[in-house]
Short mmCIF file of C-alpha atoms and ligand atoms in Angstrom, two decimals:
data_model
loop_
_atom_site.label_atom_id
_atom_site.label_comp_id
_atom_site.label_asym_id
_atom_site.label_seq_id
_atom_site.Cartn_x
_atom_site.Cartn_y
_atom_site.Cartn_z
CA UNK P 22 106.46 99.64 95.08
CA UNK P 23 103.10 101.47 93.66
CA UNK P 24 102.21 104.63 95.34
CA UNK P 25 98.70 104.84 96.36
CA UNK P 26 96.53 108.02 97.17
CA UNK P 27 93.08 107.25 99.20
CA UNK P 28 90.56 109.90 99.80
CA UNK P 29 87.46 109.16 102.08
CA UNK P 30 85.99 109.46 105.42
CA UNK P 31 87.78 108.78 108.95
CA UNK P 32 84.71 108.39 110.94
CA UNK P 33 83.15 107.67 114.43
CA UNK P 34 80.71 104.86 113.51
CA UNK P 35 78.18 102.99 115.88
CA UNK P 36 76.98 99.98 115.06
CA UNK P 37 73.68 97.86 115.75
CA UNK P 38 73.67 94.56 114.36
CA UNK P 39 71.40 91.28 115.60
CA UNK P 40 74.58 90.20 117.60
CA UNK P 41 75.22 93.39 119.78
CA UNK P 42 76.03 97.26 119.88
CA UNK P 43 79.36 98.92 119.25
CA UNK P 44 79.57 102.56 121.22
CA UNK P 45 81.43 104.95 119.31
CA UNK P 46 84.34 103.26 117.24
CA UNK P 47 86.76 103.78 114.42
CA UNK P 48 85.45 103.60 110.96
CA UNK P 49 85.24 105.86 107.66
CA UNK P 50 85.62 104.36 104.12
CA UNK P 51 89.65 105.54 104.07
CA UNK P 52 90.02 103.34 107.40
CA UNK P 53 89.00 100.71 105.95
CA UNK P 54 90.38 100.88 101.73
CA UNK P 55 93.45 101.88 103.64
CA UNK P 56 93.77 98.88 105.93
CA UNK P 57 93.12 96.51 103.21
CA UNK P 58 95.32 98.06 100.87
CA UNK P 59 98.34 97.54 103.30
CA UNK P 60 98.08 94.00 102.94
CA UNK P 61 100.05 95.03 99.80
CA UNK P 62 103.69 95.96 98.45
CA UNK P 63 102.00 99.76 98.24
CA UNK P 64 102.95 102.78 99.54
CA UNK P 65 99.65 104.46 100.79
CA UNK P 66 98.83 107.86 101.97
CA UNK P 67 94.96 109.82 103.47
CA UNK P 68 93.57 112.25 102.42
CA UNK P 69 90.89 113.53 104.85
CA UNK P 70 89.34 115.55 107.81
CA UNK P 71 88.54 114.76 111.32
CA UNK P 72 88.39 116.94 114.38
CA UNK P 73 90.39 116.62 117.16
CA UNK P 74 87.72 114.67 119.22
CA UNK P 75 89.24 111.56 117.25
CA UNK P 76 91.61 109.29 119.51
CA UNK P 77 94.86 109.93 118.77
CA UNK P 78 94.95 106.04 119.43
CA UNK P 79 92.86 105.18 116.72
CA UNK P 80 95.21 107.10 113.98
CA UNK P 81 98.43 105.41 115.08
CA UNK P 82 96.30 102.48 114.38
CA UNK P 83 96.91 103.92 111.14
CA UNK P 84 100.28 104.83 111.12
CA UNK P 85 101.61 101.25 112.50
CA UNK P 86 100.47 99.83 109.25
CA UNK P 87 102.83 102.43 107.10
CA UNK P 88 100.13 104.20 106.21
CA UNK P 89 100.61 107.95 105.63
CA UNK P 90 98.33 110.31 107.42
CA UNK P 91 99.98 113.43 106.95
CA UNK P 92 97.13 114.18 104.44
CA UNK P 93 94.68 113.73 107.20
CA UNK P 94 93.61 117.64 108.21
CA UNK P 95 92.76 117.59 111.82
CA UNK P 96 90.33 120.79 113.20
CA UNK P 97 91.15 122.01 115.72
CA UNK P 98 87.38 122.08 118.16
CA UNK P 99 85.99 120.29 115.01
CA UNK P 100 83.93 117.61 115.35
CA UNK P 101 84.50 113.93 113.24
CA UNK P 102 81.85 112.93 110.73
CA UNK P 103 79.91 110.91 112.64
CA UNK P 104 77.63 107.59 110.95
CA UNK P 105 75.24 105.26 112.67
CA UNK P 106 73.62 102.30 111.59
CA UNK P 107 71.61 99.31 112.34
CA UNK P 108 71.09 96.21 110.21
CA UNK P 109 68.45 94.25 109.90
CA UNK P 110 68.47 90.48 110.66
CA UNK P 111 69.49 88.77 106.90
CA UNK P 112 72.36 91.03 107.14
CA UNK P 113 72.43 92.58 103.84
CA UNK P 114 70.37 95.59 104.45
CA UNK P 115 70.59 97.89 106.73
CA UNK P 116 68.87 101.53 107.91
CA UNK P 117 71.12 104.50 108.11
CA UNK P 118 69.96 106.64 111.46
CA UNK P 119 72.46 109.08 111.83
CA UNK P 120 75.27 110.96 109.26
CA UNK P 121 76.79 114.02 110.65
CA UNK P 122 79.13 115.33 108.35
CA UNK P 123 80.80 117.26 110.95
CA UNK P 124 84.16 118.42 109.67
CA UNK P 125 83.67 116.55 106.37
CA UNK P 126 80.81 119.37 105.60
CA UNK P 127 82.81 121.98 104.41
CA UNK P 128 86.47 120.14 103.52
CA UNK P 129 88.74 121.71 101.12
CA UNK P 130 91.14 118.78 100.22
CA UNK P 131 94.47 119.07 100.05
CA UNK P 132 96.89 116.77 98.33
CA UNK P 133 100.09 116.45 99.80
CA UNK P 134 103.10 117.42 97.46
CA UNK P 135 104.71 113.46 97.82
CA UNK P 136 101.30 112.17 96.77
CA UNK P 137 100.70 113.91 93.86
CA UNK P 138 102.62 111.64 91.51
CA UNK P 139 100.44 108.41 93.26
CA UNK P 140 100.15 105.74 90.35
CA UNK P 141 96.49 104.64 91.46
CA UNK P 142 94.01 107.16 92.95
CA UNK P 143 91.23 105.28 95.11
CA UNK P 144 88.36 107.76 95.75
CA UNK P 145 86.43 106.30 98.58
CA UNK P 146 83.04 107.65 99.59
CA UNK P 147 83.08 111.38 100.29
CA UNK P 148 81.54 114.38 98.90
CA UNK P 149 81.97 114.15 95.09
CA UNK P 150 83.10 117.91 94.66
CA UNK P 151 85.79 116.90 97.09
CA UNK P 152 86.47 113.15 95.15
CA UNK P 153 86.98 115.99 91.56
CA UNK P 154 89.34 118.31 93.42
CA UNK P 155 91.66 115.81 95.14
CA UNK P 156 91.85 114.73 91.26
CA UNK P 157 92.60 118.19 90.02
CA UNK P 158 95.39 118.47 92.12
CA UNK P 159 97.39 115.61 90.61
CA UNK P 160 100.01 116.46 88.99
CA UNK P 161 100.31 113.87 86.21
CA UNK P 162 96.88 111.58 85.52
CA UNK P 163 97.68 108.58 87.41
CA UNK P 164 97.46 105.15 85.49
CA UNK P 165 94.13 104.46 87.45
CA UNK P 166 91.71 106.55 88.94
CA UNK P 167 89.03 104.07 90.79
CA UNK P 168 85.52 106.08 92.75
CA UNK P 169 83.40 104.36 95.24
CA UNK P 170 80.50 105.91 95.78
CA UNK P 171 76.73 105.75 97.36
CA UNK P 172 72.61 106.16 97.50
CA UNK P 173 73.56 108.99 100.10
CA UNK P 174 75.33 111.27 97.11
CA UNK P 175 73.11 110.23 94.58
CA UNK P 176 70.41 111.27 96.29
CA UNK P 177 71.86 114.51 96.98
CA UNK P 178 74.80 115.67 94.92
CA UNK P 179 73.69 113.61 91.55
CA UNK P 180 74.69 116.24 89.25
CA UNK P 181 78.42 116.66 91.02
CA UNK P 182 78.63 112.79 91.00
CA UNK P 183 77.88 112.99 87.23
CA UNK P 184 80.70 115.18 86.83
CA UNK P 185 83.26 113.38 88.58
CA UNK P 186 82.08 109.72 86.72
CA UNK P 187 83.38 111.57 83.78
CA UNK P 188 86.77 111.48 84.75
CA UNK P 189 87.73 108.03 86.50
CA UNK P 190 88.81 104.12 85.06
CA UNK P 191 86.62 102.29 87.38
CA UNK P 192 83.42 102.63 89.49
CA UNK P 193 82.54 100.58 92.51
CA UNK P 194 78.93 100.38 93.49
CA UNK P 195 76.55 98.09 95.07
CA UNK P 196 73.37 96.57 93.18
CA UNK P 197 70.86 98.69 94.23
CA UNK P 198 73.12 101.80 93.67
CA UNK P 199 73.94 100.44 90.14
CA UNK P 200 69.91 100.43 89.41
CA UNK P 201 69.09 103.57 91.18
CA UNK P 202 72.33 105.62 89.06
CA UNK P 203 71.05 104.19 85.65
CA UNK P 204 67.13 103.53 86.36
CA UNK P 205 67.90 99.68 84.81
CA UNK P 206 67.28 96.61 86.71
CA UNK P 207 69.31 94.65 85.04
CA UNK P 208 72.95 95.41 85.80
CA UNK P 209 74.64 94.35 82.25
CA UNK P 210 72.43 97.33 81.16
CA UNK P 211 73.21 99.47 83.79
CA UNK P 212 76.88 98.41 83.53
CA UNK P 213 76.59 99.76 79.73
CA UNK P 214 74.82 102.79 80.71
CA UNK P 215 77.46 103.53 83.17
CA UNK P 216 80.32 103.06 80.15
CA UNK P 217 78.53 105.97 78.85
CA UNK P 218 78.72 107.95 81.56
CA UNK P 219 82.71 107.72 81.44
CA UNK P 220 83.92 104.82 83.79
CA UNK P 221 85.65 101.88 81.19
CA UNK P 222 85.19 99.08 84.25
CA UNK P 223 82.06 98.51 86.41
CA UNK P 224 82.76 96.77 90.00
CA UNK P 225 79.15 95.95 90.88
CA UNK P 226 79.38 94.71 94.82
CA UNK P 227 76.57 92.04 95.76
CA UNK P 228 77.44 91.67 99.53
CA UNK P 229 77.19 88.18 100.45
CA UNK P 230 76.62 87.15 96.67
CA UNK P 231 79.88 88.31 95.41
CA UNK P 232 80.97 90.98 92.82
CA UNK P 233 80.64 91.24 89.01
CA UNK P 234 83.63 93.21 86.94
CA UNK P 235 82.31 94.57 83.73
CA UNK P 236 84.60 95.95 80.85
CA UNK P 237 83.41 96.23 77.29
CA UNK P 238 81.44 92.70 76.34
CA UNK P 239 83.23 90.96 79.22
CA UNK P 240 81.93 89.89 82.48
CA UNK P 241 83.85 88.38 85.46
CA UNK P 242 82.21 87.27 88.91
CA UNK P 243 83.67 86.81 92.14
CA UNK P 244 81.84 84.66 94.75
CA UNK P 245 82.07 85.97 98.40
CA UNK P 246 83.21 83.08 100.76
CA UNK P 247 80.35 81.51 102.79
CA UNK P 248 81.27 82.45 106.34
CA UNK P 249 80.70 80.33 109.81
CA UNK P 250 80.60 83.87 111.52
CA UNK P 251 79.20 87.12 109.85
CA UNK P 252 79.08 90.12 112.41
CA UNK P 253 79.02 93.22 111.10
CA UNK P 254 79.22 94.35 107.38
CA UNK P 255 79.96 97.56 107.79
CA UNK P 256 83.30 98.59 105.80
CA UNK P 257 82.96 95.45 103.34
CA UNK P 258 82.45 97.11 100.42
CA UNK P 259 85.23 99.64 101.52
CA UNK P 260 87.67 96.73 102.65
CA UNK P 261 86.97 95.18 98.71
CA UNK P 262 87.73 98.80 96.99
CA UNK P 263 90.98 98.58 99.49
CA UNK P 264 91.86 95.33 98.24
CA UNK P 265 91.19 95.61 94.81
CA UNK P 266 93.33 99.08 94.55
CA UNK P 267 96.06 98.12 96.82
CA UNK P 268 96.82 95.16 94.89
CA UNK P 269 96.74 97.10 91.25
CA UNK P 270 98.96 99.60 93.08
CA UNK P 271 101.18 97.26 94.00
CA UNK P 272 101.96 94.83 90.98
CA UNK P 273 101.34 98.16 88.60
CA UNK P 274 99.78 95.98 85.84
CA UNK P 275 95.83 97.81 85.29
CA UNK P 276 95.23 95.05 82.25
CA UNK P 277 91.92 93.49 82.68
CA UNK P 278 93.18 90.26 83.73
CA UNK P 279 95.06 90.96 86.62
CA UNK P 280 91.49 93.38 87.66
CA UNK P 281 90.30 89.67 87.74
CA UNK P 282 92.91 89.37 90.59
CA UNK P 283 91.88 92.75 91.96
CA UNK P 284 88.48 91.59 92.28
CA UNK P 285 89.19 88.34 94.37
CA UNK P 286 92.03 89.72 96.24
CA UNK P 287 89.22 92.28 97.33
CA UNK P 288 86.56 89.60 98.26
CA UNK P 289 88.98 87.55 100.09
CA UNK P 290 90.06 90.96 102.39
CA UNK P 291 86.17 91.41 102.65
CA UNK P 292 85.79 88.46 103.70
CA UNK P 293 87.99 89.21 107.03
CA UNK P 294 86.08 92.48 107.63
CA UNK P 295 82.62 90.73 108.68
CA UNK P 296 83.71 88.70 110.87
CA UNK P 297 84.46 91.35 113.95
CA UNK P 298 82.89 94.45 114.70
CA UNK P 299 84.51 97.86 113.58
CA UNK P 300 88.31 97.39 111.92
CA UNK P 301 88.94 94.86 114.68
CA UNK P 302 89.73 92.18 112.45
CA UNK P 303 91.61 94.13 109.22
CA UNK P 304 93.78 95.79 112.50
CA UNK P 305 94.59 92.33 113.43
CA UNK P 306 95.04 90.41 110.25
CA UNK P 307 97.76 88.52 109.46
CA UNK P 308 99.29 87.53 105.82
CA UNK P 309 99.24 84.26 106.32
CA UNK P 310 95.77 83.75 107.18
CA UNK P 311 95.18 85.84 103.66
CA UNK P 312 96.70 83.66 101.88
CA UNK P 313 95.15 80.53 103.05
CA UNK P 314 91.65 81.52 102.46
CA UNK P 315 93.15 82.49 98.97
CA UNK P 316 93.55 78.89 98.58
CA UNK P 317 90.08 78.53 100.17
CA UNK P 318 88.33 81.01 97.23
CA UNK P 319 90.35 79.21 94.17
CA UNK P 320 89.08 75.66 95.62
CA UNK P 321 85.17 77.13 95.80
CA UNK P 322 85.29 78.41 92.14
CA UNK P 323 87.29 75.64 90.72
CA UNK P 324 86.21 73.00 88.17
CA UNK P 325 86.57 70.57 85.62
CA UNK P 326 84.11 70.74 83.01
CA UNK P 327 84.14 68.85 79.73
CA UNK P 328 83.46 71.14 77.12
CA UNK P 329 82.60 70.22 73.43
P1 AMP B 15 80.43 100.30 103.74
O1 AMP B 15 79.88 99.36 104.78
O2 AMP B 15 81.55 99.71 102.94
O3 AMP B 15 79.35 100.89 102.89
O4 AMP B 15 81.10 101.53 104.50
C1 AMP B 15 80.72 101.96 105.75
C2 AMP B 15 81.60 103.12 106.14
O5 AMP B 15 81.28 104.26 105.35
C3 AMP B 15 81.41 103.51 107.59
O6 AMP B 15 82.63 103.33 108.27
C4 AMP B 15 81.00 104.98 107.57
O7 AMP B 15 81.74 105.76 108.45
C5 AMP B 15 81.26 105.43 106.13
N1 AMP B 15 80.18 106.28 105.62
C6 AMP B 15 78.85 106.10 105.75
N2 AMP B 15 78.15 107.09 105.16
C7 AMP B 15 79.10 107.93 104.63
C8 AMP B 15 79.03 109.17 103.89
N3 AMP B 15 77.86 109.75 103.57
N4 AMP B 15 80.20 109.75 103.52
C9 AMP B 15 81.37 109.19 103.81
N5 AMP B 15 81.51 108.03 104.52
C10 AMP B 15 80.39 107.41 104.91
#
């Protein structure tokens, strides 16, 4: 069984979308790479900050799925980073209104001692000062170090992001962040410029269009399944960085061909995310209906061409 070490944000998010309002719920990019990931033969553990304001219900959420939250600092009188957002009608985009950082403002990470050893390191969306110390405190380099990251840090901590890209295996972004990191519109060229920067693999996340996996000359796309019933994005792209590590993790083979299999395993958990407010639906999910939309995404990208 891989060993997996997640660092991100445990958050309070409210959500608007064109279908209704959430109040205050449980969210944070480590939620949700964490719930995806234990669809998988991994052994995950958290690290992060909240304050003590956070349920205690929605962590054992947490820990009923094996996952290890003793890496989760909780302040005492702190306050939880906070995020609200509202989408607009397609879907696809949406308008930030509130981040309080909260506890997450000044968070000195802390690695704990059975984690340090982890094979694959996801760094989810968080400060990236706190992304380059959680990887300082390894102990050996593990095999894979994967960062997921945003327009929120590159428009305000670019140069620390630029230091951390230096020292990680794969980057997840979305399209616009891809253009906006590299100034290209076209995102072979930005996938090149960001092989310069240090990353070997570029995940480039298109929402409902899929996700392209660049290494070297190679390209691979994913599809995203059409839907009946899309909800609420939020967490997606977090759910597919879940999916995509917790499956490496867990059949400990990084080659680019089985990040082919990363890359739809991720889609296919994304997939599940939409279709409920909040975590709802990763909370509830169960293996089998995984697996059958597997079957579902091989059938959509499936043919029989005759080639000369
Ligand atoms: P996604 O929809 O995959 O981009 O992820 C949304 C999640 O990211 C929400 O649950 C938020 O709590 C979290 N989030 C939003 N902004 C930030 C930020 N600046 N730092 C860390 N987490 C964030």
């Amino acid at each position: 069984m891989g060993k997996l070490l997640i660092v991100g944000s445990v958050a309070f998010d409210e959500i608007e979308t064109p279908f209704g309002k959430t109040d205050k719920i449980l969210g944070g990019a480590a939620t949700f790479i964490s719930l995806a990931a234990s669809q998988f033969d991994v052994e995950s553990g958290i690290v992060s900050v909240v304050g003590d304001d956070l349920p205690e219900d929605y962590l054992n959420l947490l820990t009923a799925k094996d996952i290890d939250i003793s890496g989760i600092t909780i302040v005492k009188g702190g306050k939880t980073f906070y995020w609200k957002g509202k989408y607009h009608n397609d879907l696809n985009s949406r308008d930030t209104l509130i981040t309080e950082l909260n506890t997450l403002a000044d968070f000195n990470p802390v690695v704990p001692d059975n984690y340090k050893d982890a094979d694959v390191l996801m760094l989810g969306n968080l400060h990236p000062n706190v992304q380059l110390s959680v990887i300082n405190q390894m102990e050996k380099r593990p095999k894979l170090i994967i960062l997921d990251t945003m327009n929120f840090w590159m428009d305000n901590t670019l140069n620390e992001l630029l230091e951390v890209i230096k020292h990680i295996d794969v980057i997840t972004i979305n399209d616009e962040e891809a253009r906006q990191l590299t100034n290209e519109y076209s995102l072979v060229k930005a996938a090149q410029k960001i092989y310069d920067m240090g990353p070997k693999y570029v995940v480039v996340k298109k929402g409902e269009h899929g996700a392209l996996l660049f290494h070297k000359d190679e390209v691979f796309f994913a599809p995203a399944l059409p839907l009946e019933e899309v909800f609420d994005p939020t967490g997606a792209g977090d759910t597919f960085a879940g999916g995509f590590s917790g499956y490496l993790a867990g059949t400990d083979d990084i080659s680019f061909e089985n990040m082919k299999n990363a890359v739809i395993h991720g889609s296919n958990l994304a997939s599940f995310c939409v279709e409920r407010f909040g975590t709802e639906r990763m909370v509830n999910l169960e293996k089998t209906e995984v697996n059958k939309r597997l079957h579902q995404f091989k059938a959509l990208t499936q043919f029989d061409i005759e080639l000369q």
